[in-house]
PDB file of C-alpha atoms in Angstrom:
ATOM      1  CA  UNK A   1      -9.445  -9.331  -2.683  1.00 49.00           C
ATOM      2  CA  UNK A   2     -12.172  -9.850  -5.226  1.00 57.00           C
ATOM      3  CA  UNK A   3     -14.080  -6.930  -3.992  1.00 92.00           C
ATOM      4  CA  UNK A   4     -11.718  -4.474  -5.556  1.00 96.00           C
ATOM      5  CA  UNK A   5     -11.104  -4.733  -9.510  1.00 96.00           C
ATOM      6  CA  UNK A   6      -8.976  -3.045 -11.526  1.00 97.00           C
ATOM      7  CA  UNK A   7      -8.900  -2.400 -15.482  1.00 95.00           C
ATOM      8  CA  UNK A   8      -7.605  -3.167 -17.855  1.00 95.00           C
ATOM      9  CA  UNK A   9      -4.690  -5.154 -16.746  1.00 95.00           C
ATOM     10  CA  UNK A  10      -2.071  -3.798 -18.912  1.00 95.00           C
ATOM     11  CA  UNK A  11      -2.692  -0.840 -20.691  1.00 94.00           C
ATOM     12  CA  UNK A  12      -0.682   0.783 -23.935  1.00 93.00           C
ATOM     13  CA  UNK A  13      -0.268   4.872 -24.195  1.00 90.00           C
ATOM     14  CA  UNK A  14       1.133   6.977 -27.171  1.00 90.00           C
ATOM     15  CA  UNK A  15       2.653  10.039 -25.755  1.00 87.00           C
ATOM     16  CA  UNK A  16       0.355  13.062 -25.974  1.00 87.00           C
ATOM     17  CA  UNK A  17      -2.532  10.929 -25.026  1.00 91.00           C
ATOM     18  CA  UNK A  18      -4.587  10.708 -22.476  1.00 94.00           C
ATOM     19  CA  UNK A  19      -5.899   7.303 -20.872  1.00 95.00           C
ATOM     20  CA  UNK A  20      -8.079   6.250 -18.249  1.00 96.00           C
ATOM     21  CA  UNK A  21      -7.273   3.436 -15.870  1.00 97.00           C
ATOM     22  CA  UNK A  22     -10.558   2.201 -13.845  1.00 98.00           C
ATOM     23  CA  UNK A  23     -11.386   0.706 -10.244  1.00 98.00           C
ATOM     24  CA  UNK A  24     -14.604  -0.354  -8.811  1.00 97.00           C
ATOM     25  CA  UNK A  25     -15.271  -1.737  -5.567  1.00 97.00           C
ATOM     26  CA  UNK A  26     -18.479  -3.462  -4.027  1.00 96.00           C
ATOM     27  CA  UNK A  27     -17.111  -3.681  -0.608  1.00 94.00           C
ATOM     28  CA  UNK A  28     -19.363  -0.525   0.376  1.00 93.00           C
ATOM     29  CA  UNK A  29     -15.691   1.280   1.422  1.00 93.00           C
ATOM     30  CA  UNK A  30     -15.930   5.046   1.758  1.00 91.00           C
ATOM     31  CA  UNK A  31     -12.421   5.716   1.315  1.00 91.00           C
ATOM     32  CA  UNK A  32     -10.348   4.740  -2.560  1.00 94.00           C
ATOM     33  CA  UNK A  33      -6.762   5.555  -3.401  1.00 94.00           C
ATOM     34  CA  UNK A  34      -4.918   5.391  -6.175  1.00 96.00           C
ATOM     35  CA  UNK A  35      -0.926   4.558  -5.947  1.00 95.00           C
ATOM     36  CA  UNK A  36       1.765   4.339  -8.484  1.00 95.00           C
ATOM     37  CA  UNK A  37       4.518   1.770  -7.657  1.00 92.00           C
ATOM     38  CA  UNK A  38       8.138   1.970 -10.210  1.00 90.00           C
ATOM     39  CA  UNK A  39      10.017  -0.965 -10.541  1.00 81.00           C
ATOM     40  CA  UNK A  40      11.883  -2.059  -6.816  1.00 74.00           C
ATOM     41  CA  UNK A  41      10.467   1.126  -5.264  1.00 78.00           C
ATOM     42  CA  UNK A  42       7.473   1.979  -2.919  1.00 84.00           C
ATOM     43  CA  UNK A  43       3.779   3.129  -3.099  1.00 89.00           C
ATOM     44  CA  UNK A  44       3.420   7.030  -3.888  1.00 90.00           C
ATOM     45  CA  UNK A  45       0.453   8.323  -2.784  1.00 91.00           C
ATOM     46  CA  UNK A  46      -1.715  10.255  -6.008  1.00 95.00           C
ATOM     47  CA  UNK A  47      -4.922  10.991  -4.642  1.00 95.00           C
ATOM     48  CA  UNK A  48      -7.722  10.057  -2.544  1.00 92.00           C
ATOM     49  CA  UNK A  49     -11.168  10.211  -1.682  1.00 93.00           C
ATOM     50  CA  UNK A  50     -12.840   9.686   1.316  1.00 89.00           C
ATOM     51  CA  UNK A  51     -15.941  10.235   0.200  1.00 90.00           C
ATOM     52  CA  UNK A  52     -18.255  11.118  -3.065  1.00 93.00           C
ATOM     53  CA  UNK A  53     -17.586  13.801  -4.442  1.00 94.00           C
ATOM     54  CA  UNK A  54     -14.229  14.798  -2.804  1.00 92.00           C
ATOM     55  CA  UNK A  55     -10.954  14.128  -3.207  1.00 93.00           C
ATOM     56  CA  UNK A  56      -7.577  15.346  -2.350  1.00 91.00           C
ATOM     57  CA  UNK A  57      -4.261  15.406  -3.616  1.00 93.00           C
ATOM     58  CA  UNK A  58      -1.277  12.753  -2.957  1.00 90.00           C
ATOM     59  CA  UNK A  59       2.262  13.329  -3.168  1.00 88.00           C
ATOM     60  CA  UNK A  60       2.754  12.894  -6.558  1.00 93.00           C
ATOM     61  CA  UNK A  61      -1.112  14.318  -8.123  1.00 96.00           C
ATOM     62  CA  UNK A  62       0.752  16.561 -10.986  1.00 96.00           C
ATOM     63  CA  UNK A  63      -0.421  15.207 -14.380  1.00 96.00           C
ATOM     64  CA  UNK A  64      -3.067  12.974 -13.148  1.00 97.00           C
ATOM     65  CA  UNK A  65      -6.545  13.663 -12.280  1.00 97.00           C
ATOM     66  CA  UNK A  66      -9.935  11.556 -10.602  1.00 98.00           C
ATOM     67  CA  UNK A  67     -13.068  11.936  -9.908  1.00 97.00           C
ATOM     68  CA  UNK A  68     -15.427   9.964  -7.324  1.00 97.00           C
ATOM     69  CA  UNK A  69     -19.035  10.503  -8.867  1.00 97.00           C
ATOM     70  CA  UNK A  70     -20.104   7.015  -7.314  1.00 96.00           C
ATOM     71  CA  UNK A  71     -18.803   5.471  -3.951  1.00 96.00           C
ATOM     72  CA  UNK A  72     -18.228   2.315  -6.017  1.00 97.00           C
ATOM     73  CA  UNK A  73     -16.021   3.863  -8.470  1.00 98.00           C
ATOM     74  CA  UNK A  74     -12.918   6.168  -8.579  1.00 98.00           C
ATOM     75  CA  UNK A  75     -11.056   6.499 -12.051  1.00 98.00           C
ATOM     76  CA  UNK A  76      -7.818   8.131 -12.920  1.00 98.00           C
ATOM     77  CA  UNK A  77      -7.009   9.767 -15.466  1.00 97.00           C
ATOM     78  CA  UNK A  78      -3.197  10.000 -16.663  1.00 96.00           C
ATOM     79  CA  UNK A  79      -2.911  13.027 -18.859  1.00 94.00           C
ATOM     80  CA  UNK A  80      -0.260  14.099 -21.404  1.00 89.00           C
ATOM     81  CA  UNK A  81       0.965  16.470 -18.727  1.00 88.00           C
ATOM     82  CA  UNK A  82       2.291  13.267 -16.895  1.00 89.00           C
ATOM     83  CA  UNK A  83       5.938  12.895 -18.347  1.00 87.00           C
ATOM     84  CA  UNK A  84       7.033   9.663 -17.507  1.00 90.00           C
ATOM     85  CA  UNK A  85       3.320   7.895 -16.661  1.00 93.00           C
ATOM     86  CA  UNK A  86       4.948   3.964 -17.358  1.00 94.00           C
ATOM     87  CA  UNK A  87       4.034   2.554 -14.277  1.00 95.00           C
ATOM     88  CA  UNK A  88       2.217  -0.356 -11.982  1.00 95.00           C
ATOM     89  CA  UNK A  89      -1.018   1.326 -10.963  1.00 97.00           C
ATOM     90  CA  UNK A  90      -2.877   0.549  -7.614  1.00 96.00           C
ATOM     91  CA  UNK A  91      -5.981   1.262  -6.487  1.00 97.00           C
ATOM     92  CA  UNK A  92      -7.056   0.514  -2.754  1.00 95.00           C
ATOM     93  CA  UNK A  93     -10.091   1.352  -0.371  1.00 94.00           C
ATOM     94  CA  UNK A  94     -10.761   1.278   3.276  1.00 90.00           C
ATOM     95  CA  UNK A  95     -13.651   1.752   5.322  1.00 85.00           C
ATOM     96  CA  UNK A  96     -11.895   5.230   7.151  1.00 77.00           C
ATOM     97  CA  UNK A  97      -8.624   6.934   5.679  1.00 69.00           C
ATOM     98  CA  UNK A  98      -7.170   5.628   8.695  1.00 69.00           C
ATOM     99  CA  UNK A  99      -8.234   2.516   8.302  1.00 77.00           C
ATOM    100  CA  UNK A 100      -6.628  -1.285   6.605  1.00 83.00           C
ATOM    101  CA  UNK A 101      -6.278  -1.198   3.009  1.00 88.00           C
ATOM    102  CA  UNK A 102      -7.793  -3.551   0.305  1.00 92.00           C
ATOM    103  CA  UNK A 103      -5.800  -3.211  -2.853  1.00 94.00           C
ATOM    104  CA  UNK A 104      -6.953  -4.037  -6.283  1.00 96.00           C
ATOM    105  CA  UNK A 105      -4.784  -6.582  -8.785  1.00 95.00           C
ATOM    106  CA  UNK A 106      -3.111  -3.168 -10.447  1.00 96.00           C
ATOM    107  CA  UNK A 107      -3.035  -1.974 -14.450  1.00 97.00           C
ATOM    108  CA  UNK A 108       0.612  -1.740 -16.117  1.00 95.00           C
ATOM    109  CA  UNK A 109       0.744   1.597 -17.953  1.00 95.00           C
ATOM    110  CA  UNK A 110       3.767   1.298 -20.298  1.00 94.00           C
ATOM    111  CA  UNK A 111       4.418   4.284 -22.141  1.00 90.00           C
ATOM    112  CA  UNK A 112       5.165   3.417 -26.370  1.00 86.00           C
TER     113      UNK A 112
ATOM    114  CA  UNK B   1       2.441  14.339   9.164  1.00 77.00           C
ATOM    115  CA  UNK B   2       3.573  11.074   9.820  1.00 84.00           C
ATOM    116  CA  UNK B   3       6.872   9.758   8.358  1.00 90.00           C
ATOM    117  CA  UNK B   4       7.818   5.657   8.315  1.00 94.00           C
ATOM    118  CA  UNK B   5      10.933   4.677   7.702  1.00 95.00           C
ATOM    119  CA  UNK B   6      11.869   0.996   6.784  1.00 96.00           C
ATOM    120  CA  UNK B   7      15.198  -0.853   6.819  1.00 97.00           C
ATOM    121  CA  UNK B   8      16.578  -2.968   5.321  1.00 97.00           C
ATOM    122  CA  UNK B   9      15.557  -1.844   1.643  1.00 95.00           C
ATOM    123  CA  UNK B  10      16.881  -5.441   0.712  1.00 96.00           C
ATOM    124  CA  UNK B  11      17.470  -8.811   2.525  1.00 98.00           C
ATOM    125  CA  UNK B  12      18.506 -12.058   1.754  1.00 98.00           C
ATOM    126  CA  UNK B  13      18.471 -15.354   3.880  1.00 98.00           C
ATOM    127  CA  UNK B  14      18.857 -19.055   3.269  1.00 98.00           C
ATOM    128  CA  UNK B  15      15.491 -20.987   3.706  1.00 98.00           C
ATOM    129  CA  UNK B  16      14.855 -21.847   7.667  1.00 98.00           C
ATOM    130  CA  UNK B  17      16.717 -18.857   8.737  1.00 98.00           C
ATOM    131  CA  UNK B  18      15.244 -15.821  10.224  1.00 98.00           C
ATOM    132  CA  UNK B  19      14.183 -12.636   8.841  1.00 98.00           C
ATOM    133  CA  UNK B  20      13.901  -9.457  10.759  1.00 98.00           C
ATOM    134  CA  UNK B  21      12.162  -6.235   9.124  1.00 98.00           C
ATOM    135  CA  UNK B  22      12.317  -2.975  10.957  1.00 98.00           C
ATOM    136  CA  UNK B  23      10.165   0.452  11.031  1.00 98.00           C
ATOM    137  CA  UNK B  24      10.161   3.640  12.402  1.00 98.00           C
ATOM    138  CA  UNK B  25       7.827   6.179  12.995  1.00 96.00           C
ATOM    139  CA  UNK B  26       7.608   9.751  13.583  1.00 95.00           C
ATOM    140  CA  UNK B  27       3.958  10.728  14.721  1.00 91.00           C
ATOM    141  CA  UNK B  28       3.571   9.160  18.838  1.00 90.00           C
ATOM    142  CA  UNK B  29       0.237   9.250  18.067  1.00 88.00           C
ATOM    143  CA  UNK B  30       0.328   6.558  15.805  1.00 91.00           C
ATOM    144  CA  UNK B  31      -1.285   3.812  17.108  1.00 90.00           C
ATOM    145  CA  UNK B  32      -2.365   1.065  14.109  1.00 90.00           C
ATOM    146  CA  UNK B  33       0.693  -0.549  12.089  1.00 94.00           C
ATOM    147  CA  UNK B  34      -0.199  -2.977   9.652  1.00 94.00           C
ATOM    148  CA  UNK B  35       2.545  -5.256   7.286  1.00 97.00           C
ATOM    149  CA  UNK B  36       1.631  -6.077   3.376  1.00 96.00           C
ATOM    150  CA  UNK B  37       3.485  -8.465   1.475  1.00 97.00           C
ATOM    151  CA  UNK B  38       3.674  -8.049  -2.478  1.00 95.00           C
ATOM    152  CA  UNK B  39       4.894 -11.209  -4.269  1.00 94.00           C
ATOM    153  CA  UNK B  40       5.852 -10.106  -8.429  1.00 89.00           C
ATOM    154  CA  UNK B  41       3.445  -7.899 -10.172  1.00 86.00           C
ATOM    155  CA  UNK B  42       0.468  -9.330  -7.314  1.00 90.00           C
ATOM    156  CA  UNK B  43      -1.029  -6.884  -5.408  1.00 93.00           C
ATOM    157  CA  UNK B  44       0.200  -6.097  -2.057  1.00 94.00           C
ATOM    158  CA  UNK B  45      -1.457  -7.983   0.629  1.00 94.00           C
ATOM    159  CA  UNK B  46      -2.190  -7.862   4.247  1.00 94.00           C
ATOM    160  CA  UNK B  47      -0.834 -10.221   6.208  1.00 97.00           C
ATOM    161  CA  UNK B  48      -0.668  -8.918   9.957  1.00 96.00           C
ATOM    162  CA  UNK B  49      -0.866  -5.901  11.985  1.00 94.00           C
ATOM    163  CA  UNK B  50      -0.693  -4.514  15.487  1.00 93.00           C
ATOM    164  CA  UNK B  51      -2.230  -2.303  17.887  1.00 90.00           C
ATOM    165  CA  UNK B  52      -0.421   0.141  20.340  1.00 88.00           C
ATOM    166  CA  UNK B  53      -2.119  -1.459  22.739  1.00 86.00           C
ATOM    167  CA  UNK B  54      -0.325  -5.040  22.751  1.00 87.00           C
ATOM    168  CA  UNK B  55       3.466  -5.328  22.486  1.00 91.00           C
ATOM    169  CA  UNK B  56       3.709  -8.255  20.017  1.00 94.00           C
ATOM    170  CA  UNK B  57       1.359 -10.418  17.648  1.00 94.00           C
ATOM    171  CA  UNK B  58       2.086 -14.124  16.426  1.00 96.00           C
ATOM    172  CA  UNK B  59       0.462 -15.516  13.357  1.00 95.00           C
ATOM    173  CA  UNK B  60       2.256 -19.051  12.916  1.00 96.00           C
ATOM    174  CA  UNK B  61       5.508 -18.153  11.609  1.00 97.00           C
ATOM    175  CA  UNK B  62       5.492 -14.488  11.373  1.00 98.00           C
ATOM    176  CA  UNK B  63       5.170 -11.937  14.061  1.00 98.00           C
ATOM    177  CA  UNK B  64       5.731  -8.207  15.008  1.00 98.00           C
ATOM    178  CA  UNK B  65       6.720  -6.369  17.774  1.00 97.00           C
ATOM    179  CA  UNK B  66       6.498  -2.831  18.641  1.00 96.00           C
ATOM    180  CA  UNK B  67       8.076  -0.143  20.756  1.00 95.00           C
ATOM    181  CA  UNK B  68       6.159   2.967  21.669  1.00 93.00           C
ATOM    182  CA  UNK B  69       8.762   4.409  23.350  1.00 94.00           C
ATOM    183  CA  UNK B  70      11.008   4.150  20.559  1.00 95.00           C
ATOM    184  CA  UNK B  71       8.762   4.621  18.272  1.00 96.00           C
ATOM    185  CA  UNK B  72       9.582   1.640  16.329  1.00 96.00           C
ATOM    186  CA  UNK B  73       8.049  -2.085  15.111  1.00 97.00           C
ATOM    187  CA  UNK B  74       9.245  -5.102  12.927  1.00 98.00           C
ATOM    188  CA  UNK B  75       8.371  -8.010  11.371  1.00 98.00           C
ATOM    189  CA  UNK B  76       9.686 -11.406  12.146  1.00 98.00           C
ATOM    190  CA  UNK B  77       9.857 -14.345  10.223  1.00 98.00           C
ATOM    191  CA  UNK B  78      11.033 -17.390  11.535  1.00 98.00           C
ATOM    192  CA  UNK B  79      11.701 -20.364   8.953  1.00 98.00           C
ATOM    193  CA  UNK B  80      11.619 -18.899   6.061  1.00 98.00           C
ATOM    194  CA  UNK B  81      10.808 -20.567   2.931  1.00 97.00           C
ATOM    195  CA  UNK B  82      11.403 -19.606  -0.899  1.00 97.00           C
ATOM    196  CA  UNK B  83       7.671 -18.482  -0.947  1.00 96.00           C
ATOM    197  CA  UNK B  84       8.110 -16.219   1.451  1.00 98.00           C
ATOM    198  CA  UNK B  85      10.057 -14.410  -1.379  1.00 97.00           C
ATOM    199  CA  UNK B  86       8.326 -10.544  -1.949  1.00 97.00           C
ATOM    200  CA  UNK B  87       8.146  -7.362  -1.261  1.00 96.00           C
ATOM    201  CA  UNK B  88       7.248  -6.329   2.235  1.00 97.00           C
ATOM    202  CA  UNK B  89       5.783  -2.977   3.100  1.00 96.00           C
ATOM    203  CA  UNK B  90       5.298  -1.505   6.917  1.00 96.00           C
ATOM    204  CA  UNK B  91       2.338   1.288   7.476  1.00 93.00           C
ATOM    205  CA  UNK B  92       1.094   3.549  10.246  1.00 91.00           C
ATOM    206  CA  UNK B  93      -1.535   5.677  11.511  1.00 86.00           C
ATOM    207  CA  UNK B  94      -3.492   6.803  14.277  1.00 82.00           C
ATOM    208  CA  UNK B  95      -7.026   5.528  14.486  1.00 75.00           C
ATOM    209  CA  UNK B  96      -9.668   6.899  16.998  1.00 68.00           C
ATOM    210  CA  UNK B  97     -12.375   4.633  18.925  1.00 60.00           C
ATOM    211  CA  UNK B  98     -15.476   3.131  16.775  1.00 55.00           C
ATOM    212  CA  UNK B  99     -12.882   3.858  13.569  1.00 52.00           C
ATOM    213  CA  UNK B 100     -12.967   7.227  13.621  1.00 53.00           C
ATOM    214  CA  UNK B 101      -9.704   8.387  11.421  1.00 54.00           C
ATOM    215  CA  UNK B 102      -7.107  11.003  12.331  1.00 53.00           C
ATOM    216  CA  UNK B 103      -4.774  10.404   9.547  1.00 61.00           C
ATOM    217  CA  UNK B 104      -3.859   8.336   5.965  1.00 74.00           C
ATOM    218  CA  UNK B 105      -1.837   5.416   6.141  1.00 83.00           C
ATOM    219  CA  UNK B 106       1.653   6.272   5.750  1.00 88.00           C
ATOM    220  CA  UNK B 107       3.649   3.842   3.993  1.00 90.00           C
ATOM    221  CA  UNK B 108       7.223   2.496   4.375  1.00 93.00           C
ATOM    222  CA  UNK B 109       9.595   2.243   1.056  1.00 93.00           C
ATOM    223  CA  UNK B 110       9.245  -1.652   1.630  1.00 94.00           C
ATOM    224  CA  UNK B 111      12.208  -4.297   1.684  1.00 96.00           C
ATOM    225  CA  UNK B 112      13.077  -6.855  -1.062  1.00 95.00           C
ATOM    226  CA  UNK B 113      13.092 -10.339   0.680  1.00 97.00           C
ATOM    227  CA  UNK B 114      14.713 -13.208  -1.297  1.00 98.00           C
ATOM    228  CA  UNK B 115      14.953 -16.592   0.327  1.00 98.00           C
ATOM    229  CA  UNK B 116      17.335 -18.497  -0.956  1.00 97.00           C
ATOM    230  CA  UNK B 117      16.601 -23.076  -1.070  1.00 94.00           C
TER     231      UNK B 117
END
């Protein structure tokens, strides 16, 4: 568990802006994910990489964007184009796409 | 692409009953299910899985079972206790030998446990 970190743990947005919710791994996975989980309901899928420098879309990618510029590190980005971004945020990595996943401890995104 | 499908959504026992959670799948090539339990605003956790190449796993009090002709597994959880209390998600996928990957883990919409003392 403490090879995946997520931050920061709760995280205020105005609407219009744009924030930046960060996960970093030192478990030497080649595959990170990013989920969004609303209250009682599942894990939607945003995006994921399964390697630097390529990612691909989830179910739900509209109004969010990442980038994987390090192995150790895969950031999202929740842009004003998300309408209704309050959320619990999860990040998780694996060694194959196919593979068991590690999740990190999640960032709150609530929405003011 | 695969599709899971979990029932119940929610279930509630009294503490030292027995708790049954069950999962389809669509995708017979599927061959790695793993169960996560998420306690309140934790992260969701691993706490057993199962090849397609045994029929049933046993890990103290919990255990799961699958059917590859129906195309379908569940978790069991015998004497349940308040802390067993969360949120309890089924995947699948299809895995390759030496790891290779053929697909994402597919997730289930998970079930609401409460265990009542």
């Amino acid at each position: 568990d403490g090879g995946i970190t997520q931050s920061p743990k709760y995280l205020f947005r105005k609407e219009g802006q744009n924030v930046t919710l960060s996960c970093e791994q030192n478990l030497n996975h080649d595959a990170m994910y990013w989920y969004r989980q609303d209250p009682g309901q599942g894990l939607r899928l945003i995006y994921y990489s399964q390697i630097v420098n390529d990612f691909q879309k989830g179910d739900i990618a509209e109004g969010y964007s990442v980038s994987r510029e390090k192995k150790e590190s895969f950031p999202l980005t929740v842009t004003s184009a998300q309408k209704n971004p309050t959320a619990f945020y999860l990040c998780a990595s694996s060694w194959g796409r196919a593979d068991t996943q590690y999740f990190g401890p999640g960032t709150r995104l609530t929405v003011l | 692409g695969e599709n899971v499908e979990q029932h119940p959504s929610t279930l509630s026992v009294q503490e030292g009953d027995s708790a049954v959670i069950k999962c389809t799948y669509s995708d017979s090539a599927s061959n790695y299910f793993p169960w996560y339990k998420q306690e309140l605003g934790k992260r969701p956790q691993l706490i057993i899985d199962i090849r397609s190449n045994v029929g049933e796993k046993k890990d103290q009090r919990i255990a799961v079972t699958l059917n590859k002709t129906a195309k379908h597994f569940s978790l069991h959880i015998t004497e349940t206790q308040p802390e067993d209390s969360a949120v309890y998600f089924c995947a699948a996928t299809r895995r390759g030998a030496g790891g290779t990957s053929y697909g994402k883990l597919t997730f289930g919409q998970g079930t609401i446990l409460t265990v009542h003392p």
